XYZ file of C-alpha atoms in Angstrom:
662
model
C 136.467 140.763 42.590
C 139.533 139.649 44.481
C 142.351 138.270 42.399
C 142.519 135.133 44.566
C 138.873 134.345 43.725
C 139.474 134.884 40.005
C 142.511 132.645 40.141
C 140.614 129.909 42.022
C 137.787 129.986 39.474
C 140.178 129.845 36.546
C 142.005 126.921 38.139
C 138.685 125.140 38.666
C 137.744 125.535 34.992
C 141.166 124.399 33.847
C 141.562 121.406 36.160
C 138.064 120.214 37.057
C 136.088 121.093 33.937
C 138.348 121.190 30.873
C 140.769 118.775 32.498
C 138.005 116.162 32.765
C 136.892 116.371 29.165
C 134.402 119.253 28.889
C 135.282 120.796 25.523
C 132.365 123.113 24.597
C 133.713 126.631 24.621
C 130.336 128.137 25.556
C 130.224 125.974 28.682
C 133.803 126.658 29.742
C 133.301 130.399 29.307
C 129.982 130.323 31.203
C 131.406 128.437 34.177
C 134.382 130.771 34.166
C 132.137 133.825 34.477
C 129.735 132.668 37.245
C 130.834 133.617 40.776
C 130.076 130.314 42.521
C 130.971 131.801 45.911
C 127.756 133.852 45.734
C 125.648 130.666 45.642
C 127.017 128.820 48.672
C 126.561 129.573 52.398
C 129.064 132.057 53.789
C 130.680 129.402 55.948
C 131.348 127.304 52.830
C 132.681 130.023 50.539
C 136.292 128.995 51.005
C 135.347 125.673 49.361
C 133.396 127.240 46.488
C 135.883 126.176 43.821
C 136.661 122.714 45.079
C 135.371 119.742 43.085
C 132.577 118.747 45.458
C 128.900 119.343 46.141
C 128.191 121.637 49.095
C 125.202 121.693 51.480
C 122.680 124.510 51.038
C 120.000 123.382 53.528
C 116.762 121.357 53.424
C 118.730 118.203 52.685
C 119.867 119.650 49.339
C 123.278 120.401 47.852
C 124.757 122.606 45.180
C 126.108 120.214 42.546
C 129.851 119.978 41.970
C 130.984 122.254 39.110
C 131.946 119.376 36.830
C 128.465 117.824 36.987
C 126.833 121.175 36.203
C 129.148 121.672 33.235
C 128.601 118.108 32.022
C 124.805 118.425 32.019
C 124.881 121.836 30.339
C 127.241 120.522 27.651
C 124.846 117.659 26.896
C 122.129 120.241 26.125
C 124.214 121.429 23.127
C 123.267 125.069 23.703
C 124.614 127.601 21.200
C 123.059 130.782 22.598
C 119.694 132.472 22.846
C 117.622 129.330 23.661
C 114.749 128.997 26.132
C 115.728 126.523 28.865
C 113.858 124.917 31.764
C 115.744 123.783 34.862
C 114.154 121.486 37.458
C 115.750 121.797 40.894
C 117.008 125.351 41.352
C 118.770 124.848 44.641
C 120.742 128.003 45.384
C 120.664 129.120 41.712
C 124.208 128.269 40.571
C 123.326 126.016 37.625
C 120.625 128.489 36.541
C 123.318 131.193 36.425
C 125.566 128.993 34.247
C 122.615 128.359 31.905
C 121.786 132.072 31.863
C 125.286 132.873 30.573
C 124.416 130.954 27.373
C 120.621 130.789 26.995
C 118.387 133.717 26.233
C 115.780 132.789 28.859
C 115.928 130.407 31.815
C 112.908 129.186 33.804
C 113.882 127.281 36.933
C 111.568 125.467 39.377
C 112.315 124.695 43.029
C 109.998 122.725 45.364
C 111.381 124.247 48.591
C 110.004 127.757 49.093
C 112.998 128.841 51.183
C 115.457 127.718 48.511
C 113.409 129.378 45.750
C 113.574 132.647 47.713
C 117.309 132.176 48.290
C 117.935 131.527 44.593
C 116.033 134.682 43.597
C 118.213 136.764 45.912
C 121.435 135.107 44.776
C 120.636 135.533 41.061
C 119.518 139.136 41.478
C 122.620 140.064 43.468
C 124.791 138.410 40.833
C 123.078 140.488 38.118
C 121.115 137.821 36.225
C 117.914 139.318 34.762
C 117.017 136.546 32.294
C 116.118 133.944 34.935
C 112.625 133.327 36.354
C 112.477 131.317 39.595
C 109.220 129.446 40.272
C 108.250 127.665 43.464
C 106.406 124.469 42.537
C 106.522 120.838 41.434
C 109.284 120.677 38.858
C 108.297 117.215 37.653
C 105.243 118.838 35.998
C 107.369 121.404 34.193
C 106.003 124.821 33.209
C 103.444 124.350 30.431
C 102.657 128.061 30.139
C 106.283 128.838 29.160
C 106.744 125.778 26.910
C 108.124 124.707 24.527
C 111.723 124.616 25.699
C 114.849 124.082 23.638
C 116.500 122.422 26.583
C 115.411 120.941 29.910
C 117.854 119.913 32.603
C 116.812 118.076 35.784
C 119.105 118.219 38.848
C 117.519 115.260 40.697
C 117.066 111.569 39.949
C 113.655 110.114 39.160
C 112.394 106.551 38.633
C 111.455 107.372 35.024
C 111.399 110.264 32.574
C 108.328 112.403 33.369
C 106.026 112.482 30.349
C 105.140 116.100 31.155
C 108.760 117.134 30.556
C 109.006 115.194 27.295
C 105.927 116.984 25.960
C 107.302 120.427 26.842
C 110.344 119.992 24.592
C 110.401 121.766 21.263
C 111.113 119.652 18.169
C 114.861 119.141 18.318
C 114.946 120.072 21.990
C 116.968 118.034 24.464
C 116.149 116.839 28.010
C 119.026 115.792 30.298
C 117.922 113.884 33.405
C 119.251 111.264 35.871
C 117.008 108.164 35.871
C 117.228 105.071 38.052
C 115.165 102.478 39.887
C 116.925 103.209 43.180
C 116.700 106.459 45.112
C 120.378 107.392 45.009
C 121.979 105.753 41.941
C 120.987 106.741 38.412
C 122.042 106.850 34.768
C 122.323 110.261 33.164
C 120.102 110.230 30.066
C 119.574 112.614 27.148
C 116.183 112.567 25.429
C 115.925 114.424 22.118
C 112.523 115.167 20.636
C 112.724 114.176 16.954
C 109.047 114.615 16.039
C 105.601 115.253 17.418
C 105.504 111.795 19.022
C 109.038 110.504 18.565
C 112.004 110.738 20.917
C 115.589 109.512 20.857
C 117.155 108.323 24.129
C 120.852 108.077 25.010
C 122.544 106.727 28.136
C 125.418 109.047 29.026
C 126.994 108.194 32.409
C 126.411 106.733 35.884
C 125.604 109.493 38.389
C 124.265 109.980 41.918
C 121.654 112.675 42.619
C 119.135 113.473 45.326
C 115.647 112.014 44.628
C 113.327 113.840 42.222
C 110.250 114.449 44.364
C 106.876 115.292 42.850
C 103.754 113.972 41.133
C 105.761 112.728 38.141
C 108.770 111.694 40.225
C 109.113 109.679 43.395
C 106.046 111.332 45.001
C 107.944 111.359 48.332
C 108.471 107.642 47.808
C 111.361 107.461 50.258
C 109.075 108.615 53.045
C 106.213 106.452 51.802
C 108.433 103.386 51.682
C 109.654 104.088 55.189
C 106.104 104.499 56.472
C 104.932 101.278 54.865
C 107.999 99.419 56.104
C 107.315 97.515 59.350
C 108.758 99.455 62.299
C 110.838 96.460 63.491
C 112.495 96.348 60.052
C 113.343 100.061 60.276
C 114.761 99.576 63.782
C 116.799 96.580 62.626
C 118.231 98.586 59.722
C 119.397 101.392 62.049
C 120.580 99.203 64.952
C 124.146 98.100 65.751
C 124.034 94.419 66.815
C 126.607 92.911 69.184
C 127.270 89.472 70.637
C 129.267 89.808 73.820
C 129.169 92.308 76.661
C 132.933 92.489 77.104
C 133.864 92.648 73.416
C 131.073 94.927 72.175
C 132.598 97.722 70.102
C 131.566 100.998 71.728
C 133.570 103.307 69.456
C 130.515 104.509 67.522
C 128.593 105.116 70.753
C 131.463 107.154 72.177
C 131.542 109.201 68.973
C 127.838 109.904 69.355
C 128.348 110.904 72.991
C 130.990 113.349 71.774
C 131.865 116.076 74.277
C 128.852 115.569 76.550
C 129.419 116.756 80.108
C 126.869 114.380 81.628
C 126.040 110.868 80.385
C 122.967 109.357 82.030
C 122.814 105.557 81.755
C 119.632 103.827 82.775
C 118.160 100.430 83.495
C 114.673 99.056 82.851
C 114.741 97.270 86.219
C 116.688 97.437 89.470
C 117.633 93.777 89.212
C 118.875 92.845 85.698
C 122.466 91.702 85.247
C 122.912 92.751 81.616
C 121.839 96.338 82.283
C 124.309 96.680 85.148
C 127.161 94.959 83.316
C 126.959 96.929 80.059
C 126.378 100.166 81.948
C 129.617 99.467 83.819
C 131.409 98.643 80.552
C 130.285 101.924 78.958
C 131.318 103.807 82.088
C 134.779 102.235 82.021
C 135.252 103.449 78.440
C 134.014 106.925 79.355
C 136.558 107.055 82.180
C 139.438 105.585 80.188
C 138.859 107.333 76.857
C 136.992 110.537 77.720
C 138.243 111.408 81.186
C 134.975 111.314 83.141
C 135.397 112.426 86.737
C 132.890 110.448 88.792
C 129.883 108.133 88.837
C 126.711 109.423 90.513
C 124.262 106.614 91.238
C 120.646 106.335 92.363
C 121.980 105.319 95.758
C 122.058 106.916 99.189
C 124.953 109.279 99.787
C 126.392 107.529 102.909
C 126.335 104.062 101.293
C 127.995 105.330 98.131
C 130.501 107.245 100.287
C 131.759 103.931 101.633
C 132.439 102.816 98.051
C 134.031 106.185 97.280
C 136.357 105.855 100.286
C 137.466 102.454 98.977
C 137.939 103.288 95.305
C 139.749 106.598 95.981
C 141.565 105.408 99.119
C 140.645 108.654 100.814
C 142.826 109.394 103.834
C 140.971 109.483 107.105
C 137.973 107.560 105.760
C 137.045 104.716 108.080
C 133.875 102.989 106.882
C 134.250 99.836 109.004
C 131.488 100.609 111.482
C 128.657 99.600 109.195
C 127.779 97.845 105.938
C 126.915 99.634 102.719
C 123.514 98.849 101.172
C 122.322 96.811 104.123
C 118.698 98.052 103.994
C 115.948 97.086 101.543
C 116.466 96.636 98.617
C 119.924 95.248 99.339
C 120.375 93.612 95.909
C 119.936 96.883 94.009
C 123.597 97.809 94.548
C 124.921 95.004 96.738
C 125.436 92.627 93.809
C 128.264 90.962 91.899
C 127.856 93.235 88.887
C 128.376 96.403 90.951
C 131.209 94.746 92.876
C 133.042 93.976 89.610
C 132.912 97.623 88.592
C 133.920 98.835 92.058
C 136.947 96.531 92.049
C 137.908 97.782 88.577
C 137.563 101.407 89.671
C 139.703 100.740 92.744
C 142.410 99.355 90.461
C 142.075 102.220 87.977
C 142.571 104.809 90.721
C 145.301 102.991 92.600
C 148.387 104.578 91.028
C 146.852 107.931 90.111
C 147.278 111.208 91.984
C 144.441 111.915 94.423
C 143.033 114.765 92.309
C 142.757 112.490 89.261
C 140.956 109.605 90.963
C 137.431 108.864 89.775
C 134.789 109.032 92.490
C 131.597 107.112 93.210
C 128.749 109.068 94.817
C 125.100 108.671 95.765
C 122.321 110.966 94.610
C 119.368 109.580 96.547
C 117.868 110.711 99.851
C 116.404 107.761 101.758
C 119.192 107.545 104.359
C 118.049 110.408 106.573
C 119.249 108.903 109.856
C 122.544 107.540 108.540
C 123.200 111.006 107.143
C 122.369 112.632 110.487
C 124.953 110.320 112.044
C 127.540 111.328 109.434
C 126.987 115.042 110.116
C 127.278 114.492 113.884
C 130.438 112.363 113.497
C 132.097 115.093 111.464
C 131.115 117.854 113.894
C 132.186 115.757 116.892
C 135.687 115.623 115.375
C 135.912 119.218 114.190
C 133.497 121.399 116.218
C 132.004 119.788 119.361
C 129.916 122.878 120.169
C 128.288 122.745 116.721
C 127.737 119.008 117.241
C 125.701 119.719 120.375
C 123.537 122.218 118.483
C 123.063 119.704 115.674
C 121.935 117.002 118.106
C 119.294 119.332 119.467
C 118.058 120.364 116.041
C 117.941 116.841 114.697
C 116.493 115.422 117.918
C 112.851 115.845 116.933
C 113.395 113.386 114.058
C 114.744 110.624 116.309
C 111.362 108.986 117.116
C 110.880 108.233 113.433
C 114.277 106.798 112.576
C 112.947 103.281 112.033
C 109.786 104.347 110.155
C 110.543 107.668 108.452
C 107.497 107.355 106.211
C 105.291 107.700 109.301
C 106.898 111.086 109.939
C 104.806 112.552 107.116
C 101.584 111.777 108.922
C 102.881 113.211 112.186
C 104.420 116.277 110.525
C 101.046 117.712 109.449
C 100.599 118.857 113.056
C 102.010 122.281 113.878
C 104.247 120.896 116.588
C 106.609 119.472 114.001
C 107.360 122.792 112.313
C 110.486 122.947 114.493
C 111.844 119.821 112.718
C 111.636 121.577 109.385
C 113.207 124.733 110.805
C 115.936 122.793 112.567
C 117.169 120.846 109.563
C 117.060 124.000 107.420
C 119.174 125.865 109.977
C 121.580 122.945 110.138
C 122.049 122.962 106.367
C 122.596 126.736 106.432
C 125.221 126.341 109.130
C 127.013 123.624 107.148
C 127.062 125.852 104.081
C 128.471 128.687 106.146
C 131.042 126.312 107.590
C 132.222 125.253 104.137
C 132.474 128.878 103.050
C 134.381 129.756 106.235
C 136.457 126.672 106.983
C 136.913 125.272 103.475
C 139.362 127.982 102.511
C 141.098 127.914 105.907
C 141.552 124.127 105.946
C 141.608 122.939 102.304
C 143.006 119.568 103.355
C 139.695 118.920 105.125
C 137.670 119.836 102.033
C 136.525 116.304 101.192
C 135.221 115.570 104.697
C 133.530 118.962 104.968
C 131.898 118.514 101.549
C 130.710 115.032 102.564
C 129.159 116.433 105.756
C 127.448 119.188 103.798
C 125.970 116.681 101.333
C 124.610 114.669 104.228
C 123.063 117.835 105.677
C 121.450 118.518 102.316
C 120.115 114.981 102.286
C 118.556 115.362 105.733
C 116.843 118.611 104.708
C 115.518 117.084 101.486
C 114.466 113.850 103.176
C 112.572 115.689 105.926
C 110.621 117.572 103.268
C 110.183 114.425 101.152
C 108.646 112.369 103.967
C 106.490 115.332 104.941
C 105.014 115.835 101.448
C 104.870 112.089 100.632
C 101.961 111.739 103.029
C 99.914 114.129 100.850
C 100.627 112.140 97.682
C 100.770 113.556 94.141
C 103.717 114.600 91.997
C 105.349 116.772 94.666
C 107.297 114.010 96.389
C 108.576 112.543 93.101
C 109.687 115.969 91.914
C 111.363 116.754 95.203
C 113.374 113.525 95.060
C 114.579 114.076 91.486
C 115.281 117.737 92.156
C 117.434 116.639 95.094
C 119.341 114.206 92.867
C 119.880 116.946 90.282
C 121.072 119.367 92.984
C 123.586 116.848 94.318
C 124.837 116.185 90.767
C 125.450 119.891 90.260
C 127.153 120.212 93.646
C 129.496 117.383 92.651
C 130.296 118.972 89.295
C 131.026 122.294 90.975
C 133.138 120.674 93.684
C 135.239 118.749 91.155
C 135.922 121.975 89.286
C 136.029 123.191 85.707
C 136.069 120.377 83.169
C 134.411 117.851 85.491
C 132.220 115.274 83.731
C 129.714 112.889 85.305
C 128.184 109.498 84.572
C 124.755 109.084 86.175
C 123.409 105.615 86.974
C 119.667 105.443 87.630
C 116.454 103.852 86.439
C 115.146 104.672 82.955
C 112.271 106.541 84.586
C 114.764 108.962 86.140
C 117.339 109.442 83.360
C 115.019 109.593 80.345
C 113.366 112.917 79.562
C 110.131 112.961 81.583
C 108.622 115.435 79.110
C 108.528 112.600 76.559
C 106.460 110.316 78.804
C 103.093 110.308 80.514
C 104.912 111.498 83.643
C 104.584 115.010 82.209
C 100.800 114.686 82.252
C 101.010 114.069 85.998
C 103.153 117.165 86.480
C 106.306 115.140 87.164
C 109.823 116.014 86.097
C 113.007 114.009 86.591
C 116.769 114.328 86.589
C 116.783 113.577 82.864
C 114.511 116.534 82.117
C 116.489 118.818 84.436
C 119.778 117.810 82.793
C 118.330 118.427 79.349
C 117.199 121.882 80.468
C 120.599 122.791 81.892
C 123.057 121.035 79.578
C 121.069 120.704 76.339
C 122.972 118.522 73.876
C 125.702 118.318 76.520
C 123.733 115.582 78.273
C 123.456 112.165 76.613
C 120.704 109.790 77.777
C 120.948 106.001 77.373
C 118.016 103.685 78.128
C 117.811 99.878 78.302
C 115.128 97.336 77.505
C 114.440 93.590 77.433
C 111.744 91.228 76.190
C 111.905 88.338 78.664
C 114.110 86.479 81.121
C 114.545 86.751 84.882
C 114.847 89.651 87.315
C 115.681 90.116 90.999
C 112.731 91.865 92.652
C 110.314 91.726 95.568
C 106.538 91.378 95.559
C 106.001 93.964 98.308
C 108.066 96.751 99.838
C 110.439 95.356 102.470
C 109.694 91.866 101.184
C 112.329 89.226 100.394
C 114.189 89.272 97.091
C 112.904 86.708 94.584
C 114.177 85.623 91.177
C 111.111 86.290 89.050
C 110.309 85.413 85.465
C 109.816 88.465 83.253
C 106.713 88.156 81.104
C 107.143 88.546 77.326
C 106.702 92.186 76.343
C 103.316 93.686 75.539
C 102.342 93.714 71.860
C 101.910 97.523 71.831
C 105.280 98.269 73.452
C 108.648 99.471 72.204
C 109.960 96.252 73.728
C 107.868 94.191 71.294
C 109.172 96.290 68.386
C 112.753 95.614 69.492
C 112.016 91.924 70.089
C 110.764 91.602 66.517
C 113.794 93.541 65.269
C 116.150 91.254 67.173
C 114.717 88.304 65.279
C 116.240 89.832 62.144
C 119.680 90.954 63.385
C 120.407 89.145 66.633
C 119.369 89.316 70.284
C 121.397 92.347 71.418
C 121.873 95.745 69.824
C 122.501 99.451 70.279
C 119.884 101.702 68.699
C 121.142 105.253 68.027
C 118.005 107.322 68.579
C 119.324 110.882 68.415
C 121.316 109.997 65.254
C 118.736 107.663 63.695
C 117.652 108.316 60.090
C 115.056 111.086 60.022
C 112.186 108.819 58.836
C 112.799 106.421 61.756
C 113.021 109.285 64.257
C 109.690 110.589 63.004
C 108.124 107.159 63.418
C 109.528 106.908 66.935
C 107.616 110.070 67.845
C 104.483 107.914 67.869
C 103.672 107.010 71.510
C 104.343 103.406 72.533
C 104.152 101.549 75.816
C 107.365 100.975 77.734
C 107.987 98.642 80.673
C 109.482 99.787 83.968
C 110.360 97.281 86.707
C 111.697 98.777 89.936
C 112.479 96.862 93.110
C 108.885 95.597 93.040
C 107.644 93.354 90.211
C 104.094 92.031 89.986
C 103.714 90.106 86.731
C 100.047 89.366 87.386
C 99.189 93.086 87.079
C 102.015 93.983 84.727
C 100.128 96.194 82.256
C 98.676 98.380 85.005
C 101.689 98.261 87.310
C 104.690 98.400 85.022
C 103.859 100.005 81.668
C 103.646 103.678 80.783
C 103.390 105.589 77.520
C 106.460 107.218 76.025
C 107.895 108.821 72.880
C 111.251 107.079 72.508
C 112.824 109.583 70.099
C 112.543 112.343 72.702
C 113.064 110.223 75.806
C 116.525 108.826 75.041
C 119.491 109.531 72.770
C 120.371 105.818 72.704
C 118.434 102.638 73.492
C 120.229 99.377 74.294
C 118.437 96.095 73.827
C 118.841 92.615 75.327
C 116.190 90.260 74.042
C 116.687 87.876 76.975
C 118.102 89.023 80.298
C 118.994 87.530 83.669
C 118.772 88.565 87.308
C 121.639 90.246 89.130
C 123.676 88.115 91.504
C 123.038 89.408 95.020
C 126.018 89.317 97.390
C 125.836 87.294 100.585
C 128.195 87.762 103.544
C 129.813 84.426 102.713
C 130.759 85.763 99.265
C 133.017 88.417 100.842
C 135.199 86.350 103.151
C 138.829 87.370 103.342
C 138.297 90.950 102.194
C 139.901 93.827 104.150
C 137.866 95.652 106.785
C 137.626 98.705 104.564
C 135.979 96.784 101.712
C 132.790 98.744 100.894
C 130.192 95.995 101.071
C 131.313 94.774 104.475
C 130.803 91.355 105.991
């Protein structure tokens, strides 16, 4: 035994045990002989002689030395007795008892802990202890009677089975209380065949005594019988105002995540956009996130990026960002507010430290072709001519790219596929070759490459979309994930990303009925790659208004959102909001275990995209999901409002380079 360990144990006995009033010499000697470091996990051994309980797994702890000594002292052991312990844990208290008693029987309800205690006691040399796996509240009738019984967990009452297993004159020490985590330490002395004397000793706090004569898993039973909205309300963090909401706890839960994916339950709800922007601002200001990657087309987002980072050489005046359907999805006051903030944040920072804004989506095939050609015209006219030839077969479909899929099933269009693939390969080669030679041109070359990737993905997307099925969905989300990874790699080691997209993209698809259709999404792909390093935040609402269209390419309307379905997570949150207020954050990953288990039960969830058809809402807009695996956080607005779409008149007086144009 190392001298330092002996000294630490002696100091513990002197300061924590004797110093706090334990006077029985047998107890002080016993505690002084037991090597407590053998009964705690290796990682905790340096704390073995501190005055605190320590975790040993399965939600259990090894009691602090003073409490063990106190309970043993109340047994009034003199030596040679037969003692029963309920709640073995790692075996430490049983070892202290074994130093005084002649025989110790100890019962543990967790098989793994019972096995651990046997090993610990054997390695420490204790041969007078029998470890039993079972329900300690029932005692051990075949070994009874006992001169002393000590219970290391708190029950609602004294189990009659333990009373009856005391010998005449025997003593039972047990925490008892009507609440799960606050008890009174009691000593029951058997004075006759049917008579007992009870004493209240001290206020204590122990883990619940589970078993037939204890709480019978009452904590879990109470949680199960508790209405789910009540459980959600108890775990939620209510807030009143979007701008003043305290996000400190959320940021702590996000921790060191490399990617934070923030969703929306519709593409037209103001509160989702505004709070998402507020969270993103805090991630940039307080955690150093590098860029925002949105469910937006790369060229449109590039116009915003040129504005917010004031990139030299960027001239986005020739066209308007987000001018095609659905214009309101990003061309709205809520996005503009964030873009203006980001422009101000970046203004006085070095170029390498400026936070970017990028698009992940792939619907802008022809705008992206134009961006590739513009870059090559400036830097490599011969390559530009080759690119025009390769991309030429796509030109007839520039106004109706979805029709390309029907035409592409004929063999004559194989050259389109080959051409865009060759063009992407050439752009990759160009970045490998020219990027190192002309590092100052790195941003423009990277932008051209991303547009080439988009064209290749879009050509394949429109080709497979005609066949239907999960393939086109998966291709789109795989493209978004690929672009995200390209951005992280381009920004270098330590880069961190915020992803803005619909709930259906950023939640884990494996937790929804999408998985049954063979669909994955960027949320699933991020979880696979980054594990706990990706944090997923979903949104929901009960009722209000939303900006949406009735049909694709139709006009934007301000529509009334129907109250949520009675079998949905939205209805659960609506009922919870009636108890704590209309808005709240619900930590899902860090929710109490009973609530997380209840949230593994499938519920309906509403998804409104750019199309909303209230008359067929259940069929058109609800899908089944398991919230506890879909998101790490769920943010609730009981009533929500439509985004404010930007009109040309709203942007008068802005500079030509302003991203939304005139």
